[in-house]
Tab-separated table of C-alpha atoms and ligand atoms in Angstrom:
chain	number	residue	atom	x	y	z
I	1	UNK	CA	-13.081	-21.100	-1.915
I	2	UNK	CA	-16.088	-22.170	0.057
I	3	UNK	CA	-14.722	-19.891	2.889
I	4	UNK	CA	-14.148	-16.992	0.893
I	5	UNK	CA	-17.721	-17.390	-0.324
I	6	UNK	CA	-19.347	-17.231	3.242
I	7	UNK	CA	-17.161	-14.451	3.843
I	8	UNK	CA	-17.678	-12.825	0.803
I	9	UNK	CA	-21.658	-12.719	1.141
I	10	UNK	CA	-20.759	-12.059	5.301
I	11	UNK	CA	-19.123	-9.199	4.280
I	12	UNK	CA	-21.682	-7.587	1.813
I	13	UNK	CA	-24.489	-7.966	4.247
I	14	UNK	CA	-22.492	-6.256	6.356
I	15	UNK	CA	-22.299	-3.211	3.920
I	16	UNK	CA	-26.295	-2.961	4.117
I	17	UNK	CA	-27.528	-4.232	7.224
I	18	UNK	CA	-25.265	-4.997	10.511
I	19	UNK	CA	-22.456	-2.957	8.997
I	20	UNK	CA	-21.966	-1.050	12.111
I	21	UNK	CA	-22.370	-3.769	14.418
I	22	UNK	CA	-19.609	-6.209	13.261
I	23	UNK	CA	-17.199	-3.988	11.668
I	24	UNK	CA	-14.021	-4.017	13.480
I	25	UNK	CA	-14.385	-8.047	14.929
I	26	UNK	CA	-13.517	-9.253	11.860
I	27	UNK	CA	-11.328	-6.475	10.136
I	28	UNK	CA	-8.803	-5.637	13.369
I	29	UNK	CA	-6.662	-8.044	12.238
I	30	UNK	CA	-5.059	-6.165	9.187
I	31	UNK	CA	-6.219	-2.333	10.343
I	32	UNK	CA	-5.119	-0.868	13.065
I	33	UNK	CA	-7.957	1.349	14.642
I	34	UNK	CA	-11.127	3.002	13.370
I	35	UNK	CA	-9.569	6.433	14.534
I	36	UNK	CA	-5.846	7.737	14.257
I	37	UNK	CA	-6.130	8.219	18.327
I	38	UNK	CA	-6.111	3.908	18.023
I	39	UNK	CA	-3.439	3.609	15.669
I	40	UNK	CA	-1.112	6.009	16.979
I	41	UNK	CA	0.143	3.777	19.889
I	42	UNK	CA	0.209	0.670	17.437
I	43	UNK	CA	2.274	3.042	15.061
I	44	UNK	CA	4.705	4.415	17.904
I	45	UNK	CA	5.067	0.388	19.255
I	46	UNK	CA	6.606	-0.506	15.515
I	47	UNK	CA	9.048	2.324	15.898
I	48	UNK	CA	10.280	2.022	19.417
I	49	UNK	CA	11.625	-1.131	16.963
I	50	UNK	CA	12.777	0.977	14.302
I	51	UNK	CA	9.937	0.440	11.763
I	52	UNK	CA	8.753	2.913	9.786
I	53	UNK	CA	5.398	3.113	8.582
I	54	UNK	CA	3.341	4.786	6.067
I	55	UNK	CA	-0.255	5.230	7.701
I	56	UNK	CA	-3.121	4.590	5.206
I	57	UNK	CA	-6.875	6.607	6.308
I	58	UNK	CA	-8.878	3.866	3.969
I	59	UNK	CA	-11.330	4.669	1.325
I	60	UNK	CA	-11.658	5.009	-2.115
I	61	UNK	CA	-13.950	5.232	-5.302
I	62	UNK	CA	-15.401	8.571	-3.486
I	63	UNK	CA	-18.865	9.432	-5.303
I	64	UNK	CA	-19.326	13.115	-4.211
I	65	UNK	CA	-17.352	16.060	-3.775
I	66	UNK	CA	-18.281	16.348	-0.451
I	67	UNK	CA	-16.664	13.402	0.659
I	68	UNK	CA	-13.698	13.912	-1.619
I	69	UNK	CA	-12.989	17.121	-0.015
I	70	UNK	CA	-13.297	15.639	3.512
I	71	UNK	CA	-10.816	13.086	2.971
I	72	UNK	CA	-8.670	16.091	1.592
I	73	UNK	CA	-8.852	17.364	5.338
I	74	UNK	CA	-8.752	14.866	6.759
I	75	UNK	CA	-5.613	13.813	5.177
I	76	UNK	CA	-4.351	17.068	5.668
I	77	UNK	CA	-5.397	16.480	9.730
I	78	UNK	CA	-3.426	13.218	9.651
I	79	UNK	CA	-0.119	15.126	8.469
I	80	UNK	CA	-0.523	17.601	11.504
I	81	UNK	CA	-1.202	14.814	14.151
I	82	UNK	CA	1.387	12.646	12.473
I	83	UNK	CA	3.858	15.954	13.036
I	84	UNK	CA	2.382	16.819	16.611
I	85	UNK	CA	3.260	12.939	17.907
I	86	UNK	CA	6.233	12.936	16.714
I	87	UNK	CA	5.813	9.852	14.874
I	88	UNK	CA	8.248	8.482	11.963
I	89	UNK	CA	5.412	8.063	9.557
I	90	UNK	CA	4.736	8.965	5.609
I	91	UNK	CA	1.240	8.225	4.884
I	92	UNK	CA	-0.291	6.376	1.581
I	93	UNK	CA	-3.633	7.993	-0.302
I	94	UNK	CA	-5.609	6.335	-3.431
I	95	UNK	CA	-6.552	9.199	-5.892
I	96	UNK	CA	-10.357	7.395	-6.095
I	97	UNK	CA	-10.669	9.087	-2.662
I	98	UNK	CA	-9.316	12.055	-3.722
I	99	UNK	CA	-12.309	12.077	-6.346
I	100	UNK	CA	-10.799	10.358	-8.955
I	101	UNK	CA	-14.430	9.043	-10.618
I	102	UNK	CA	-15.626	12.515	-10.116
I	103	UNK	CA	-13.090	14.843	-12.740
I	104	UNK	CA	-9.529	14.630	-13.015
I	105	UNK	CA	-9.017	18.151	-13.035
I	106	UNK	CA	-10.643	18.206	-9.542
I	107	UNK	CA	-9.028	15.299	-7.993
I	108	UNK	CA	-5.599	17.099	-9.367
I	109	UNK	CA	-6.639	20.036	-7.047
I	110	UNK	CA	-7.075	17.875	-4.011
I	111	UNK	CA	-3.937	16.077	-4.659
I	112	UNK	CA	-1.907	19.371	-4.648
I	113	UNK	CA	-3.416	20.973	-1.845
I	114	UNK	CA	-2.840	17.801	0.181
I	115	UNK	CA	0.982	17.819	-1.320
I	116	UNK	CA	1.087	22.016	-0.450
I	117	UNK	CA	0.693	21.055	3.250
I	118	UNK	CA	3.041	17.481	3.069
I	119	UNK	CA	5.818	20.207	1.467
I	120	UNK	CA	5.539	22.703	4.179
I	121	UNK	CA	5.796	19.805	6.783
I	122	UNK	CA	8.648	17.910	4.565
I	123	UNK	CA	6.207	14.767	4.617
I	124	UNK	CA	5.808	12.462	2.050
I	125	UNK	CA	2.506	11.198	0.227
I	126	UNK	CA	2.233	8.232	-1.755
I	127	UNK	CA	-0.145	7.564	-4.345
I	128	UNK	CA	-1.136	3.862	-4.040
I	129	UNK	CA	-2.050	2.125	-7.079
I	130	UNK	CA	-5.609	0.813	-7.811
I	131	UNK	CA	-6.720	-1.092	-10.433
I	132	UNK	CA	-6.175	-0.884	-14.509
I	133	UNK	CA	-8.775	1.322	-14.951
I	134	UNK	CA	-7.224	4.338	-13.546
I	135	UNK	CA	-3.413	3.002	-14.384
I	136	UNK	CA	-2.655	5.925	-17.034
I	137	UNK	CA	-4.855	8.657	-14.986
I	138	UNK	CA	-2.674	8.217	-11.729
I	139	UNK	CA	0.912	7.753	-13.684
I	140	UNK	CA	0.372	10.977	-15.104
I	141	UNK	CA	-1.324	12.770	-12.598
I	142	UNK	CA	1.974	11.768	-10.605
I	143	UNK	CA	4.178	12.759	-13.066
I	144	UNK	CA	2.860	16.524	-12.631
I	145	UNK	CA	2.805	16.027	-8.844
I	146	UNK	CA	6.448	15.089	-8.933
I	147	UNK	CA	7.239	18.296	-11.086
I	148	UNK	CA	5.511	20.366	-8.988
I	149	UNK	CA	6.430	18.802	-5.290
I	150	UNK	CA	9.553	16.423	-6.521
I	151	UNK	CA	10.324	14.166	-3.915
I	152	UNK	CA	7.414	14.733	-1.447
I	153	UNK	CA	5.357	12.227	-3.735
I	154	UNK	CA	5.621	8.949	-4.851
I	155	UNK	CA	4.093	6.420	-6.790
I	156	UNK	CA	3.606	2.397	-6.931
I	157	UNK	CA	3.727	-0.090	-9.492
I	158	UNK	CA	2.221	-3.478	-10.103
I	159	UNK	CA	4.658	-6.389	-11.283
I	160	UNK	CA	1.835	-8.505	-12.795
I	161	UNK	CA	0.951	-5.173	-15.515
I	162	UNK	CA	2.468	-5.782	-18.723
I	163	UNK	CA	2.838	-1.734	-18.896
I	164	UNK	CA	5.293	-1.761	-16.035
I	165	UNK	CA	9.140	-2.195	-17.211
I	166	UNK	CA	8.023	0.613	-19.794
I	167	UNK	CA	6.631	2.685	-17.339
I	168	UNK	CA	9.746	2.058	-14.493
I	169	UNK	CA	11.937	2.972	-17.262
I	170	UNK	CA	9.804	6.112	-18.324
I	171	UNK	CA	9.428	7.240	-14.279
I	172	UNK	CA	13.101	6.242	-13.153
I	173	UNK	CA	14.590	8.626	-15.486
I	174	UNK	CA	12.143	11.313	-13.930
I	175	UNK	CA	14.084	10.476	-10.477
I	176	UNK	CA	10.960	8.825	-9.197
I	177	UNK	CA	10.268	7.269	-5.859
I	178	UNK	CA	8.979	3.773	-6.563
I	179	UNK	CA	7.288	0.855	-4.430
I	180	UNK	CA	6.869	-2.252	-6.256
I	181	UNK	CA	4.374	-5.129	-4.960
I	182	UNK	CA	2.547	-7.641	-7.213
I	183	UNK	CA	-0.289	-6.414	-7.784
I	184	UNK	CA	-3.720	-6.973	-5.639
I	185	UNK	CA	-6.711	-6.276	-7.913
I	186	UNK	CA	-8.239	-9.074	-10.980
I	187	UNK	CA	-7.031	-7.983	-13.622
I	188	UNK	CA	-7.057	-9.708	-17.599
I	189	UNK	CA	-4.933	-11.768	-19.078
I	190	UNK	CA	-4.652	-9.217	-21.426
I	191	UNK	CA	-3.006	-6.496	-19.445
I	192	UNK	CA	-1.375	-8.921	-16.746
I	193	UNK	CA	0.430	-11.740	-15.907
I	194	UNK	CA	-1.811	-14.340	-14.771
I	195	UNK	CA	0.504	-17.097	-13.051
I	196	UNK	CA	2.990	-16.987	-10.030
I	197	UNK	CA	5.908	-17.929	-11.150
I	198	UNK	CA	6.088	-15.617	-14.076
I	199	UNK	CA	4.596	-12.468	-11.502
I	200	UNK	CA	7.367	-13.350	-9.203
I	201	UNK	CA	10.061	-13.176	-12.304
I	202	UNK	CA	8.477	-9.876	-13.157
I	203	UNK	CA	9.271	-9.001	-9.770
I	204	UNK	CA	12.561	-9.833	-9.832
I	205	UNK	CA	13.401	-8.300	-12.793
I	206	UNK	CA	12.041	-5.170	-12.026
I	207	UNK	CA	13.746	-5.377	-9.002
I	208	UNK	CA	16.846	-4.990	-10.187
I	209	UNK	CA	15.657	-2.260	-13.134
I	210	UNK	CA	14.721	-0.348	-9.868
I	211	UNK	CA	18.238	-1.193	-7.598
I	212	UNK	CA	19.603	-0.014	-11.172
I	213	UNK	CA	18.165	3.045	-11.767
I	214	UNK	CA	16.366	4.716	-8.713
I	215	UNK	CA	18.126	6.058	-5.590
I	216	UNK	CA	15.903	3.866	-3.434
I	217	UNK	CA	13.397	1.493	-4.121
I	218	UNK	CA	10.416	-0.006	-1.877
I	219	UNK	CA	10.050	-3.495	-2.252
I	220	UNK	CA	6.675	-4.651	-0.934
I	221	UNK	CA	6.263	-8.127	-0.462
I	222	UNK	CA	5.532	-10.892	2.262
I	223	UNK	CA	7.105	-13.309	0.033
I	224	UNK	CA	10.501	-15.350	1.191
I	225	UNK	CA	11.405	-16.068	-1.906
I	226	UNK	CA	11.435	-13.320	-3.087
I	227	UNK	CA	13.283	-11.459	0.181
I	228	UNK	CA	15.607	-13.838	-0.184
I	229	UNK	CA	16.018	-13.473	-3.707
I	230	UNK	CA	16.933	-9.272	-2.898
I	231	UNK	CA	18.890	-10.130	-0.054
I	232	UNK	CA	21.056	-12.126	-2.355
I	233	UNK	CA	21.089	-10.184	-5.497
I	234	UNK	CA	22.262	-6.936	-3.289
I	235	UNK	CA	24.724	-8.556	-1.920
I	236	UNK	CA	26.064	-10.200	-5.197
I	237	UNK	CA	26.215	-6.854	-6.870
I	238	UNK	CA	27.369	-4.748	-4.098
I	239	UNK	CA	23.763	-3.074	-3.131
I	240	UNK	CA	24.504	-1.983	0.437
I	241	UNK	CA	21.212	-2.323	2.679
I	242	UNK	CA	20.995	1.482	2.591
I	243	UNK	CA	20.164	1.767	-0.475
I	244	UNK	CA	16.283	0.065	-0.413
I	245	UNK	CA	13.617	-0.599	2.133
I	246	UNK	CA	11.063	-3.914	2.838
I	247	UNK	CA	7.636	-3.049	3.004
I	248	UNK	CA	4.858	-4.942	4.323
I	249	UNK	CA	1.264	-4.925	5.479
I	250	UNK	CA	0.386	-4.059	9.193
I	251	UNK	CA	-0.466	-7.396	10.565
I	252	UNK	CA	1.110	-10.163	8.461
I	253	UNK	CA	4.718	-11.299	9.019
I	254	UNK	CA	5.406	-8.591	11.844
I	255	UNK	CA	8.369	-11.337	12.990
I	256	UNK	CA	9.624	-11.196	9.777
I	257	UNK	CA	10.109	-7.578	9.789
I	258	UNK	CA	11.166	-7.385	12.917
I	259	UNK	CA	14.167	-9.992	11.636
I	260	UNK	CA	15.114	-7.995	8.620
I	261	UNK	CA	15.279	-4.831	10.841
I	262	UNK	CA	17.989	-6.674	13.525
I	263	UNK	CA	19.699	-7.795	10.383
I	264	UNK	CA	20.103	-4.417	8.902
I	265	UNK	CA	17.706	-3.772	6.464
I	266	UNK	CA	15.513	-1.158	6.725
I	267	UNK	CA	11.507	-1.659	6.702
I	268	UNK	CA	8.289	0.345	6.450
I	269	UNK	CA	4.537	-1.324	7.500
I	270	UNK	CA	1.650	0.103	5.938
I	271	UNK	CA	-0.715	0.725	8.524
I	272	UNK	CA	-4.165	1.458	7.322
I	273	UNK	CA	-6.677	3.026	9.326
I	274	UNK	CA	-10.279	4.334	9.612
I	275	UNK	CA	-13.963	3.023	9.034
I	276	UNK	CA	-14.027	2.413	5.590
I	277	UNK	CA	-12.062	-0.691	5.991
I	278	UNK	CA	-14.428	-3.012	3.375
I	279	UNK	CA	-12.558	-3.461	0.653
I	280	UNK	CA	-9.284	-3.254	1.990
I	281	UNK	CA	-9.795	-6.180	4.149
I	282	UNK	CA	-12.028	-8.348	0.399
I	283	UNK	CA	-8.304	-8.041	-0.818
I	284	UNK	CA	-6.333	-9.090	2.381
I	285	UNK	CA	-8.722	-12.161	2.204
I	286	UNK	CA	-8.933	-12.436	-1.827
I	287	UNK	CA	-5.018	-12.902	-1.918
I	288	UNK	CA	-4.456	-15.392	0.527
I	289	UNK	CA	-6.645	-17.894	1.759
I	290	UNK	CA	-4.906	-18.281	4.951
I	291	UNK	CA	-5.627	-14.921	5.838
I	292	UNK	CA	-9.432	-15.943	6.902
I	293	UNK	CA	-7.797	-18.059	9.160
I	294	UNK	CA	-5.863	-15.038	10.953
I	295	UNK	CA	-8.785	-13.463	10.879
I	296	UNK	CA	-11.237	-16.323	12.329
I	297	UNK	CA	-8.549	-16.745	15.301
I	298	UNK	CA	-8.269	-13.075	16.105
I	299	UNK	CA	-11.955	-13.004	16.560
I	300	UNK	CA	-11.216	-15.408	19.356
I	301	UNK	CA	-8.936	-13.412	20.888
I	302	UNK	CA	-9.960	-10.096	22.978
M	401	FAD	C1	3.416	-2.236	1.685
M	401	FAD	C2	2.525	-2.745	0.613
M	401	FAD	C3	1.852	-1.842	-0.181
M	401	FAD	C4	1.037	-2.302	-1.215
M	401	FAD	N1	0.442	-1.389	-2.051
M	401	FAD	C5	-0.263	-1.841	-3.102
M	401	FAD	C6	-0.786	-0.938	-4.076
M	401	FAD	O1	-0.630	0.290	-4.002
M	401	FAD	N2	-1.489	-1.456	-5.118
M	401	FAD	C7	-1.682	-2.815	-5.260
M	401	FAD	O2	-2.290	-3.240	-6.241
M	401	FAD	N3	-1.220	-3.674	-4.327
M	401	FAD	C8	-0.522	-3.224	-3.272
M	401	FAD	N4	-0.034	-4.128	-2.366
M	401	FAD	C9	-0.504	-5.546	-2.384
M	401	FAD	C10	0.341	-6.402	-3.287
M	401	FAD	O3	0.138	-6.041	-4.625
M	401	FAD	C11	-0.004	-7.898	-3.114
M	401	FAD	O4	-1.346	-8.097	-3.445
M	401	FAD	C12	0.211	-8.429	-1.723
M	401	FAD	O5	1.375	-7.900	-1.136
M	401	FAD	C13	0.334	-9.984	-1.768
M	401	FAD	O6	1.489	-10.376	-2.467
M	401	FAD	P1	2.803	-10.871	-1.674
M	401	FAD	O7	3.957	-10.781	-2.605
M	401	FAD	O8	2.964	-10.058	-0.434
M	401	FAD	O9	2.560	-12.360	-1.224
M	401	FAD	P2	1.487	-13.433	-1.773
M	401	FAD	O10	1.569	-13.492	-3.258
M	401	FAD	O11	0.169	-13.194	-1.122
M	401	FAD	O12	2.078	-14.753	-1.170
M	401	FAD	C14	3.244	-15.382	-1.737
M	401	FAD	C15	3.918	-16.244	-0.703
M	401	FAD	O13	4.472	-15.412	0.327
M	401	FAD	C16	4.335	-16.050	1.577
M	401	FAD	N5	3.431	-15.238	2.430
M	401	FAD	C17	2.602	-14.259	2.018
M	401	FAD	N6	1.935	-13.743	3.069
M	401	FAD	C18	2.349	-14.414	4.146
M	401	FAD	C19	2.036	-14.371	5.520
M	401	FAD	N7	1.155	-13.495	6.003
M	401	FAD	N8	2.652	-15.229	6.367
M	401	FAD	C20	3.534	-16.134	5.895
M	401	FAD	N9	3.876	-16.237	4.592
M	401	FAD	C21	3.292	-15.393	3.743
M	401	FAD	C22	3.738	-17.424	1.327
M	401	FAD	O14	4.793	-18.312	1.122
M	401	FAD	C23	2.977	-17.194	0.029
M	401	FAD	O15	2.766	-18.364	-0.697
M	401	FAD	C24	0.836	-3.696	-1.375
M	401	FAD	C25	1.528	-4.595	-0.564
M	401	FAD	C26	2.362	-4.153	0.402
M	401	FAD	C27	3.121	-5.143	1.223
């Protein structure tokens, strides 16, 4: 706790004062490169070993238009170079950065142009979730986003929401393309589950809703019990390894993946990217308290 603390308060002086002096020190341990030109190679190394990846340009909770619509192009920009490599990459967007906070009906227009360009290219974009504030907003603006551009978009949803084996139900039947992870931001008691063991059963129950009744589910997790626990269920009810993919975070359990991969399974690392890095990395450290240890030994290393 103490540790998060220093880091924590680190962190936010950071933000005002020596924010571009420390930045990438500390953060290079979970994002791969300030620019796409340094995650590129990082991206290409994961699928010489037959990883995919989804590539993540960080930022979110955009304030002005301005910004908004640069992150627009330079989404767009990330499709083209992600096309012009060659590499075997979707990418990930939040709708905050989009302009979410700004007006929905404006953050619908940069979502569709952004999907326009992912359609002529046959990409992919996912819409991350953030927290339960914008929950409803970014289920439905999906839902017209899938209508519109069907399986070029997905969506995510959080185990630890008490919304979410209504909503799987609701989006399955719509043919969507789901990731499920836990769940990353501090939410109430009131809207989600609050202890481990009962977010993990959540997980594994929606799990198998998802193995059930979607063509091919993302399971995002670093956590064996719960890889073990899909490995086991497919194989009890005849789920061949085709039919769902492992996802993980660039930078944790890279051995693991690489494991899963020789074994079969397929696998997909998020890969985020770019200077706005802050509050990716709070959560990375937030979730897991051995995580500042990564980080204080890769801060060691050159
Ligand atoms: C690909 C991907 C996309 C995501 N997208 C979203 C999103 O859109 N919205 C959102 O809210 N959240 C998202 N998350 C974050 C997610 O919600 C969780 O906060 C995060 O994954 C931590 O939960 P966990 O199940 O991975 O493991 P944790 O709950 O952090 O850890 C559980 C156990 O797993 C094992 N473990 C975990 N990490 C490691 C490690 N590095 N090394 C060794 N053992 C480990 C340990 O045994 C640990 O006790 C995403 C996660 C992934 C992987």
């Amino acid at each position: 706790m103490l540790l998060l603390f220093i880091f924590g308060t680190a962190i936010d002086r950071q933000r005002n004062s020596y924010c571009m002096k420390l930045p990438y020190l500390f953060a290079k341990r979970f994002v791969a490169g300030e620019t796409f030109q340094q995650a590129a190679p990082k991206v290409r190394a994961l699928n010489d070993q037959k990883i995919k990846i989804t590539l993540d340009l960080l930022g979110e909770n955009v304030s002005d238009r301005q910004m908004a619509d640069e992150a627009v192009s330079n989404y767009i920009d990330l499709l083209n170079e992600i096309e012009e490599a060659g590499l075997e990459s979707t990418i990930s967007i939040k709708l905050t950065m989009l302009g979410l906070d700004i007006d929905e009906s404006y953050c619908r227009d940069n979502l569709f142009r952004l999907l326009e360009r992912a359609k002529e290219l046959g990409q992919f974009v996912r819409i991350d979730m953030e927290g339960s504030d914008y929950t409803e907003q970014t289920i439905s603006l999906y839902k017209e986003a899938h209508q519109r551009y069907g399986n070029h978009t997905g969506i995510v949803l959080q185990a630890y929401l008490h919304r979410t084996e209504e909503d799987i139900r609701e989006l399955a039947e719509m043919g969507a393309d789901i990731r499920l992870c836990k769940g990353a931001y501090k939410e109430p008691e009131r809207i989600a589950l609050q202890d481990m063991k009962l977010i993990r059963q959540a997980f594994k129950d929606y799990t198998s809703l998802l193995l059930a009744q979607t063509r091919y589910p993302r399971i995002a997790t670093h956590d064996d019990e719960l890889i073990e626990w899909v490995k086991e269920y497919a194989k009890e009810h005849d789920i061949g390894k085709d039919r769902f993919e492992f996802q993980m975070l660039y930078g944790l359990r890279e051995e693991t993946m690489l494991d899963l991969t020789e074994k079969g399974y397929n696998c997909r690392i998020y890969v985020p990217y770019g200077t706005m890095w802050l509050p990716y990395f709070k959560r990375r450290l937030m979730e897991r308290k051995e995580n500042i240890w990564f980080v204080l030994s890769t801060m060691f290393k050159s």
